[in-house]
Short mmCIF file of C-alpha atoms and ligand atoms in Angstrom, two decimals:
data_model
loop_
_atom_site.label_atom_id
_atom_site.label_comp_id
_atom_site.label_asym_id
_atom_site.label_seq_id
_atom_site.Cartn_x
_atom_site.Cartn_y
_atom_site.Cartn_z
CA MET A 1 154.31 172.00 155.45
CA SER A 2 157.80 171.67 153.92
CA ALA A 3 160.55 169.86 155.92
CA LEU A 4 163.18 171.11 153.52
CA PRO A 5 166.05 173.25 154.92
CA THR A 6 166.18 176.83 153.70
CA LYS A 7 170.04 177.21 154.08
CA PRO A 8 172.93 174.75 154.02
CA GLU A 9 173.58 172.78 157.22
CA LYS A 10 176.59 170.81 158.27
CA LEU A 11 176.17 167.28 156.98
CA ALA A 12 176.61 164.11 159.08
CA ILE A 13 179.30 162.98 156.57
CA HIS A 14 181.23 166.13 157.49
CA GLY A 15 180.81 165.63 161.29
CA GLY A 16 177.35 167.21 161.67
CA THR A 17 174.39 165.60 163.51
CA PRO A 18 172.64 162.92 161.47
CA VAL A 19 168.91 163.44 160.73
CA ARG A 20 168.17 160.11 162.44
CA GLU A 21 169.91 158.19 165.18
CA LYS A 22 169.19 154.74 163.64
CA LEU A 23 169.34 153.66 160.03
CA LEU A 24 166.00 153.63 158.15
CA PRO A 25 166.08 150.72 155.71
CA TYR A 26 165.03 151.31 152.10
CA GLY A 27 162.53 148.37 152.32
CA ARG A 28 161.31 145.84 154.75
CA GLN A 29 158.53 143.41 155.32
CA SER A 30 155.71 143.75 157.87
CA LEU A 31 154.29 140.60 159.43
CA ASP A 32 151.52 140.46 162.07
CA GLU A 33 150.18 137.83 164.45
CA ALA A 34 147.65 136.56 161.83
CA ASP A 35 150.60 135.81 159.49
CA VAL A 36 152.41 133.91 162.22
CA GLN A 37 149.29 131.92 163.10
CA ALA A 38 148.66 131.02 159.40
CA VAL A 39 152.11 129.61 159.17
CA VAL A 40 151.89 127.72 162.51
CA GLU A 41 148.62 126.06 161.26
CA VAL A 42 150.35 124.61 158.31
CA LEU A 43 153.24 123.43 160.28
CA LYS A 44 150.81 121.35 162.32
CA SER A 45 148.94 119.96 159.27
CA ASP A 46 149.55 117.04 156.93
CA TRP A 47 150.89 119.07 154.02
CA LEU A 48 154.06 121.18 154.21
CA THR A 49 154.33 121.39 150.44
CA THR A 50 152.02 120.85 147.42
CA GLY A 51 148.99 120.67 149.67
CA PRO A 52 145.64 122.59 149.78
CA LYS A 53 147.26 126.04 150.45
CA ILE A 54 148.86 126.22 147.02
CA GLY A 55 145.49 126.06 145.12
CA GLU A 56 143.85 128.41 147.52
CA PHE A 57 146.60 130.96 147.21
CA GLU A 58 146.77 130.70 143.42
CA GLU A 59 142.94 131.15 143.13
CA ARG A 60 142.75 134.13 145.44
CA PHE A 61 145.74 135.73 143.91
CA ALA A 62 144.34 135.26 140.33
CA THR A 63 141.07 136.82 141.36
CA TRP A 64 142.82 139.78 143.06
CA VAL A 65 144.89 140.61 140.01
CA GLY A 66 142.13 139.86 137.51
CA ALA A 67 143.65 136.88 135.70
CA ARG A 68 142.02 133.52 134.93
CA HIS A 69 144.99 131.48 136.19
CA ALA A 70 147.88 132.00 138.56
CA VAL A 71 150.75 129.49 139.01
CA SER A 72 153.00 129.77 142.04
CA PHE A 73 156.84 129.36 141.94
CA SER A 74 159.57 129.23 144.53
CA SER A 75 160.79 132.78 143.57
CA GLY A 76 160.18 135.56 141.04
CA THR A 77 163.28 134.31 139.23
CA ALA A 78 161.88 130.80 138.96
CA ALA A 79 158.59 132.29 137.78
CA LEU A 80 160.47 134.30 135.08
CA HIS A 81 162.23 131.09 134.02
CA GLY A 82 158.81 129.36 133.74
CA ALA A 83 157.51 132.19 131.61
CA ALA A 84 160.53 132.08 129.32
CA PHE A 85 160.00 128.32 128.94
CA ALA A 86 156.30 128.57 128.31
CA ALA A 87 156.90 131.25 125.72
CA GLY A 88 158.94 128.70 123.79
CA LEU A 89 162.34 130.35 124.09
CA GLY A 90 165.20 128.13 123.19
CA PRO A 91 168.62 128.14 121.49
CA GLY A 92 168.54 130.41 118.40
CA ASP A 93 165.68 132.46 119.75
CA GLU A 94 165.77 135.99 121.07
CA ALA A 95 163.74 138.01 123.64
CA ILE A 96 163.77 141.76 123.69
CA THR A 97 164.01 143.31 127.10
CA THR A 98 165.04 146.35 129.08
CA PRO A 99 168.51 146.98 130.53
CA MET A 100 167.01 149.01 133.49
CA THR A 101 166.13 146.07 135.58
CA PHE A 102 167.27 143.47 138.05
CA CYS A 103 169.48 140.94 136.23
CA ALA A 104 166.91 138.05 136.70
CA THR A 105 164.75 139.57 133.94
CA ALA A 106 167.37 138.90 131.33
CA ASN A 107 168.87 135.84 132.91
CA CYS A 108 165.68 133.85 132.37
CA VAL A 109 166.31 134.15 128.63
CA LEU A 110 169.84 132.81 129.08
CA TYR A 111 168.58 129.88 131.21
CA GLN A 112 166.70 128.75 128.13
CA GLY A 113 169.80 129.00 125.89
CA ALA A 114 168.29 131.96 124.06
CA THR A 115 169.66 135.54 123.67
CA PRO A 116 168.45 138.63 125.42
CA VAL A 117 168.38 141.68 123.10
CA PHE A 118 168.27 144.94 124.95
CA ALA A 119 166.25 148.00 123.81
CA ASP A 120 166.59 151.39 125.54
CA VAL A 121 164.00 152.85 127.94
CA SER A 122 161.79 155.91 127.82
CA PRO A 123 163.28 158.94 129.60
CA ASP A 124 160.20 159.60 131.73
CA THR A 125 159.31 156.18 133.20
CA LEU A 126 162.57 154.25 132.52
CA ASN A 127 160.32 151.53 131.07
CA LEU A 128 160.98 149.69 127.86
CA ASP A 129 160.54 152.23 124.95
CA PRO A 130 158.06 150.72 122.38
CA GLY A 131 159.82 152.77 119.58
CA GLU A 132 163.17 151.15 120.46
CA VAL A 133 161.51 147.71 120.58
CA ALA A 134 159.99 148.29 117.12
CA ARG A 135 163.46 149.31 115.82
CA LYS A 136 164.98 146.11 117.23
CA LEU A 137 162.17 143.96 115.74
CA SER A 138 162.48 145.40 112.29
CA ALA A 139 166.25 144.73 112.33
CA ARG A 140 165.57 140.99 112.93
CA THR A 141 163.67 138.14 111.35
CA SER A 142 160.46 138.11 113.29
CA SER A 143 160.43 134.35 113.75
CA SER A 144 163.55 134.46 116.03
CA THR A 145 162.03 136.94 118.53
CA LYS A 146 159.78 134.72 120.70
CA ALA A 147 159.07 137.28 123.53
CA ILE A 148 159.16 140.84 124.65
CA ILE A 149 159.91 141.05 128.38
CA ALA A 150 158.85 144.36 129.81
CA VAL A 151 159.48 145.51 133.38
CA ASP A 152 157.16 147.74 135.39
CA TYR A 153 160.13 149.77 136.71
CA ALA A 154 159.55 150.93 140.36
CA GLY A 155 155.88 149.81 140.04
CA HIS A 156 154.83 151.99 137.08
CA PRO A 157 153.35 149.77 134.45
CA ALA A 158 155.15 149.50 131.14
CA ALA A 159 153.46 150.69 127.80
CA LEU A 160 151.53 147.44 127.77
CA ASP A 161 149.13 148.28 124.87
CA GLU A 162 151.85 149.29 122.53
CA LEU A 163 154.21 146.38 123.54
CA GLY A 164 151.38 143.95 123.37
CA GLU A 165 150.51 145.09 119.86
CA LEU A 166 154.17 144.79 118.78
CA ALA A 167 154.36 141.30 120.18
CA LYS A 168 151.27 140.18 118.49
CA THR A 169 152.28 141.58 115.12
CA HIS A 170 155.58 139.71 115.31
CA GLY A 171 154.15 136.45 116.59
CA ALA A 172 155.85 136.86 119.96
CA LEU A 173 154.46 136.75 123.57
CA LEU A 174 154.46 139.74 125.94
CA ILE A 175 155.86 138.83 129.31
CA GLU A 176 155.44 141.46 131.90
CA ASP A 177 157.93 141.37 134.82
CA ALA A 178 155.62 142.95 137.38
CA CYS A 179 157.92 142.03 140.39
CA HIS A 180 157.69 145.70 141.36
CA ALA A 181 154.09 146.22 140.39
CA LEU A 182 151.64 144.02 142.36
CA GLY A 183 148.49 146.13 142.52
CA ALA A 184 149.49 148.66 139.90
CA GLU A 185 146.72 149.74 137.53
CA TYR A 186 146.95 150.36 133.76
CA LEU A 187 143.99 151.94 132.05
CA GLY A 188 141.74 150.98 134.97
CA LYS A 189 142.86 147.29 135.25
CA ARG A 190 145.25 145.79 137.68
CA VAL A 191 148.40 144.28 136.04
CA GLY A 192 148.12 140.49 135.93
CA GLY A 193 145.45 139.97 133.31
CA ILE A 194 146.82 142.28 130.54
CA ALA A 195 150.03 140.76 129.16
CA ASP A 196 150.27 137.10 127.94
CA MET A 197 152.02 136.26 131.19
CA THR A 198 152.70 138.53 134.22
CA VAL A 199 155.35 137.67 136.73
CA PHE A 200 155.36 138.64 140.43
CA SER A 201 157.91 138.28 143.24
CA PHE A 202 157.18 137.77 146.92
CA HIS A 203 160.58 138.68 148.26
CA PRO A 204 160.48 140.42 151.65
CA VAL A 205 160.83 144.01 150.24
CA LYS A 206 157.87 143.51 147.93
CA HIS A 207 154.11 144.42 148.49
CA LEU A 208 153.32 140.89 149.77
CA THR A 209 155.90 138.37 151.04
CA THR A 210 156.23 134.63 151.36
CA GLY A 211 159.91 134.83 152.27
CA GLU A 212 160.90 133.74 148.79
CA GLY A 213 158.26 133.16 146.21
CA GLY A 214 156.79 134.11 142.88
CA MET A 215 153.72 133.79 140.63
CA VAL A 216 152.87 133.83 136.98
CA ALA A 217 149.41 135.15 136.09
CA THR A 218 147.86 134.42 132.70
CA ASN A 219 144.48 134.26 130.96
CA ASP A 220 145.69 131.32 128.76
CA ALA A 221 144.85 127.79 130.09
CA ARG A 222 147.51 126.10 127.95
CA LEU A 223 150.28 128.39 129.17
CA ALA A 224 149.13 127.86 132.75
CA GLU A 225 149.24 124.07 132.25
CA THR A 226 152.76 124.31 130.89
CA LEU A 227 153.84 126.50 133.79
CA ARG A 228 152.41 123.99 136.30
CA ARG A 229 154.34 121.14 134.73
CA PHE A 230 157.53 123.11 134.48
CA ARG A 231 157.60 124.01 138.15
CA ASN A 232 157.11 120.29 139.02
CA HIS A 233 159.85 118.45 137.10
CA GLY A 234 157.74 118.40 133.94
CA ILE A 235 155.43 115.83 135.60
CA SER A 236 151.80 115.74 134.43
CA SER A 237 150.15 115.35 137.93
CA GLU A 238 150.95 116.41 141.42
CA ALA A 239 151.53 114.12 144.50
CA ARG A 240 148.41 115.24 146.25
CA GLN A 241 146.13 114.62 143.19
CA ARG A 242 147.65 111.13 142.93
CA GLN A 243 147.18 110.39 146.72
CA GLU A 244 143.54 111.60 146.54
CA SER A 245 142.69 109.43 143.47
CA GLY A 246 144.63 106.47 144.83
CA GLN A 247 146.92 106.40 141.81
CA TRP A 248 150.70 105.98 141.72
CA PHE A 249 151.17 106.48 137.99
CA TYR A 250 152.78 109.65 136.63
CA GLU A 251 154.66 110.60 133.54
CA MET A 252 157.29 113.24 132.95
CA VAL A 253 156.34 115.00 129.73
CA LEU A 254 158.83 117.90 129.62
CA LEU A 255 162.10 118.84 131.26
CA GLY A 256 161.14 120.91 134.29
CA PHE A 257 162.54 121.78 137.69
CA ASN A 258 161.52 121.68 141.28
CA TYR A 259 160.33 125.35 141.56
CA ARG A 260 157.39 124.56 143.81
CA LEU A 261 156.25 126.99 146.49
CA THR A 262 155.60 125.31 149.88
CA ASP A 263 152.24 125.24 151.68
CA ILE A 264 154.01 127.07 154.50
CA ALA A 265 154.82 129.98 152.12
CA CYS A 266 151.33 129.92 150.50
CA ALA A 267 149.64 130.19 153.95
CA LEU A 268 151.76 133.32 154.59
CA GLY A 269 150.87 134.57 151.13
CA LEU A 270 147.12 134.11 151.78
CA SER A 271 147.38 135.98 155.11
CA GLN A 272 149.41 138.75 153.44
CA LEU A 273 146.82 139.09 150.63
CA ASP A 274 144.35 140.26 153.31
CA LYS A 275 146.49 143.34 153.93
CA LEU A 276 147.59 144.07 150.34
CA ALA A 277 145.08 146.78 149.58
CA ALA A 278 145.88 148.62 152.77
CA ASN A 279 149.64 148.30 152.13
CA LEU A 280 149.31 149.64 148.61
CA ALA A 281 147.25 152.54 149.86
CA ARG A 282 150.00 153.40 152.34
CA ARG A 283 152.76 153.26 149.65
CA ARG A 284 150.66 155.55 147.49
CA GLU A 285 150.32 157.99 150.45
CA ILE A 286 154.11 157.99 151.00
CA ALA A 287 154.80 158.55 147.32
CA ALA A 288 152.34 161.46 147.25
CA ARG A 289 154.08 163.03 150.29
CA TYR A 290 157.55 162.68 148.71
CA THR A 291 156.31 164.08 145.36
CA GLU A 292 154.72 167.08 147.13
CA ALA A 293 157.91 167.75 149.12
CA PHE A 294 160.45 167.29 146.32
CA ARG A 295 158.61 169.61 143.89
CA ASP A 296 160.45 172.35 145.86
CA LEU A 297 163.90 170.76 145.35
CA PRO A 298 165.12 171.90 141.96
CA ALA A 299 168.06 169.51 141.89
CA ILE A 300 165.78 166.49 142.07
CA LEU A 301 163.84 164.90 139.21
CA ILE A 302 160.79 163.16 140.73
CA PRO A 303 159.23 160.04 139.10
CA THR A 304 156.76 160.68 136.35
CA VAL A 305 153.32 159.04 136.43
CA ARG A 306 151.73 158.70 132.96
CA ASP A 307 148.01 159.32 132.37
CA GLY A 308 145.79 156.23 132.89
CA VAL A 309 148.33 154.64 135.31
CA ASP A 310 148.29 154.10 139.10
CA PRO A 311 151.71 152.77 140.10
CA ALA A 312 152.24 150.42 142.97
CA TRP A 313 155.38 152.19 144.26
CA HIS A 314 157.69 149.36 145.09
CA LEU A 315 160.46 151.96 144.73
CA TYR A 316 160.50 155.71 144.83
CA ALA A 317 163.50 156.43 142.65
CA VAL A 318 164.59 160.03 142.16
CA ARG A 319 167.16 161.23 139.65
CA LEU A 320 169.73 163.86 140.55
CA LYS A 321 170.19 166.86 138.26
CA LEU A 322 173.96 166.52 138.44
CA GLU A 323 174.41 169.75 136.55
CA MET A 324 173.19 171.60 139.60
CA LEU A 325 175.32 169.73 142.14
CA ALA A 326 178.97 170.08 143.08
CA VAL A 327 179.26 166.28 143.62
CA GLY A 328 178.30 162.98 141.92
CA ARG A 329 175.69 160.49 142.96
CA GLY A 330 178.25 158.48 144.95
CA GLU A 331 178.80 161.39 147.29
CA VAL A 332 175.04 162.15 147.67
CA PHE A 333 174.52 158.48 148.42
CA ARG A 334 177.22 158.40 151.02
CA ALA A 335 175.95 161.61 152.58
CA LEU A 336 172.43 160.21 152.89
CA ARG A 337 173.66 157.01 154.45
CA ALA A 338 175.60 159.15 157.00
CA GLU A 339 172.32 160.79 157.77
CA ASN A 340 171.04 157.25 158.54
CA ILE A 341 168.78 157.05 155.47
CA GLY A 342 168.98 153.66 153.81
CA VAL A 343 169.09 154.65 150.15
CA ASN A 344 169.81 152.19 147.38
CA VAL A 345 170.43 152.30 143.61
CA HIS A 346 168.14 150.48 141.07
CA TYR A 347 169.75 149.50 138.76
CA ILE A 348 173.17 149.10 137.15
CA PRO A 349 172.01 148.47 133.60
CA VAL A 350 172.13 144.75 132.95
CA HIS A 351 174.39 144.99 129.92
CA GLN A 352 177.00 146.67 132.12
CA HIS A 353 177.46 143.71 134.45
CA PRO A 354 180.69 141.85 133.77
CA TYR A 355 178.91 138.63 132.86
CA TYR A 356 176.90 140.32 130.12
CA ARG A 357 179.77 142.48 128.96
CA GLU A 358 181.87 139.38 128.39
CA ARG A 359 179.23 137.33 126.72
CA LEU A 360 177.19 139.73 124.55
CA ARG A 361 179.06 140.46 121.40
CA SER A 362 177.11 143.65 120.85
CA LYS A 363 178.89 146.82 121.80
CA GLU A 364 175.63 148.73 121.59
CA SER A 365 174.90 151.43 124.15
CA TYR A 366 171.61 152.42 125.68
CA PRO A 367 172.03 156.13 126.46
CA VAL A 368 168.80 156.72 128.33
CA ALA A 369 169.31 153.81 130.81
CA GLU A 370 173.05 154.59 131.15
CA ASP A 371 172.40 158.32 131.84
CA ALA A 372 169.60 157.52 134.37
CA TYR A 373 171.94 155.05 136.18
CA GLU A 374 174.44 157.80 136.99
CA ARG A 375 171.62 159.89 138.60
CA LEU A 376 169.37 157.33 140.34
CA ILE A 377 168.82 157.04 144.06
CA SER A 378 166.02 154.88 145.60
CA LEU A 379 164.58 156.42 148.77
CA PRO A 380 163.15 154.19 151.57
CA MET A 381 159.68 152.96 150.56
CA PHE A 382 157.76 150.39 152.53
CA HIS A 383 154.24 150.34 153.93
CA ALA A 384 155.24 150.29 157.61
CA MET A 385 157.08 153.63 157.37
CA THR A 386 155.74 156.08 159.97
CA ALA A 387 154.91 159.72 159.14
CA GLN A 388 158.19 160.65 160.99
CA ASP A 389 160.22 158.23 158.86
CA VAL A 390 158.85 159.88 155.68
CA GLU A 391 159.63 163.39 157.02
CA ASP A 392 163.17 162.27 157.99
CA VAL A 393 163.75 161.13 154.42
CA ILE A 394 162.52 164.44 153.07
CA ARG A 395 164.61 166.42 155.45
CA ALA A 396 167.72 164.41 154.78
CA LEU A 397 167.49 164.64 150.98
CA GLY A 398 166.73 168.29 151.26
CA LYS A 399 169.75 168.79 153.63
CA VAL A 400 172.12 166.88 151.39
CA VAL A 401 171.23 168.37 148.01
CA THR A 402 171.03 171.94 149.42
CA ARG A 403 174.52 171.55 150.89
CA PHE A 404 175.88 170.20 147.65
CA ASP A 405 174.21 172.81 145.46
CA ARG A 406 176.75 174.20 143.06
CA LYS A 407 175.77 177.72 144.13
CA TYR A 408 177.24 177.15 147.57
CA GLN A 409 180.46 175.66 146.14
CA GLY A 410 183.41 177.11 148.14
CA LYS A 411 181.16 179.08 150.41
CA TYR A 412 180.50 176.73 153.24
CA GLU A 413 183.30 174.22 152.93
CA GLU A 414 184.32 172.87 156.32
CA LYS A 415 187.75 171.98 157.49
CA GLY A 416 188.70 168.69 155.71
CA GLU A 417 185.71 168.81 153.48
CA ARG A 418 187.58 170.22 150.50
CA SER A 419 189.69 167.09 149.76
CA HIS A 420 186.57 165.01 150.28
CA LEU A 421 184.67 167.01 147.66
CA LEU A 422 187.48 166.89 145.16
CA GLU A 423 187.75 163.17 145.56
CA SER A 424 183.92 162.61 145.29
CA ARG A 425 183.58 164.63 142.10
CA GLN A 426 185.73 161.99 140.37
CA SER A 427 183.83 158.99 141.86
CA LYS A 428 180.28 157.94 140.96
C1 PLP B 501 162.36 143.47 138.30
C2 PLP B 501 162.62 142.18 139.01
N1 PLP B 501 162.56 141.01 138.39
C3 PLP B 501 162.86 139.80 138.96
C4 PLP B 501 163.18 139.73 140.34
C5 PLP B 501 163.41 138.44 141.00
O1 PLP B 501 162.52 138.09 141.95
P1 PLP B 501 162.96 137.11 143.13
O2 PLP B 501 163.94 137.86 144.05
O3 PLP B 501 161.63 136.82 143.82
O4 PLP B 501 163.63 135.92 142.57
C6 PLP B 501 163.25 140.95 141.00
C7 PLP B 501 163.67 140.87 142.50
O5 PLP B 501 163.95 141.85 143.15
C8 PLP B 501 163.04 142.15 140.41
O6 PLP B 501 163.08 143.33 141.03
#
């Protein structure tokens, strides 16, 4: 059954009644009593950090994603930094990555004193385009490119086979930023054991939360060892190992950080892991309902799912066919907010942030990412959304894009709306 309106209605932004009374956020965590109890137990135990919960969480997580090793970090950003370090990135080196991501993906290259080189994305998935990566690689001396850092945008795995092949041919490592993609499948395998290193985030809007937290999964024991040392000041043993063996001696063997995840957070992670499969299934259900409903909205481009892929749907990001609308993305965004739908935009392409604009000498443009940015709107997507929440989003998007359809331009304009429309055509 379609919840889409058949004729234009007065929008909340123009004084009409909003679709919802209260704002529906675009993402939020769900915690239950078992999560609370798991944390309380650790608070009463001997180890608040670097205790038994870390190993337990890492082992169960590794098994869940199908990797031999998993190394926890205090955030996804810290995990990316660890991966950049373990890949050997340093001054004079480069890593090829996507502009269509959260800035942390590229920042980890800068933390190591290396240079991020952007390559444009594919128009269907908005993931790193292997053809563009190949073009960047052939324009450079292979020895300076130490890593390709792909992002599984919105939870749809990147072209891992092609990118892995390119990395191998050029003596680089493939780092997969799967902060959106815990539980996503690529050619029948969960992401985590496919790339050289796969990075996850446990921020509250993600599939599993530890408050803040992150993980690097890898099949390579040497990379895992480096990652473990890096997150613990570069020290070769951990406090609990020393206590258990009655030793005080330790050595610092590389320059690391304190990027450890606490036992409190790991206990929460373990408890959240129990619900991960159900949460993923719910996100897939919501995505399927959105996709079914928006097929009937010609001004909306729905996300593509490539063959052989089962996305994890961290985001459900639609693109507006601006050619069909009388207003820009900014006005559609504001109208949806007025309907109390908590929309968001992912992402301002990284090279367009002032910090990058000022520092990267390249004036190169990335037309696919830049065009997508003008059109993108992320709709609410979290596993605790009710069926009514989902229908509210569908109805609100339908209401807004129907009202702003070019074909109704001038026909239904309310008092005071005209100046609003003129203004919004000029803003993004
Ligand atoms: C693609 C991507 N990479 C990295 C990060 C950083 O993760 P964290 O917030 O856990 O540091 C995020 C966080 O939202 C992200 O979306």
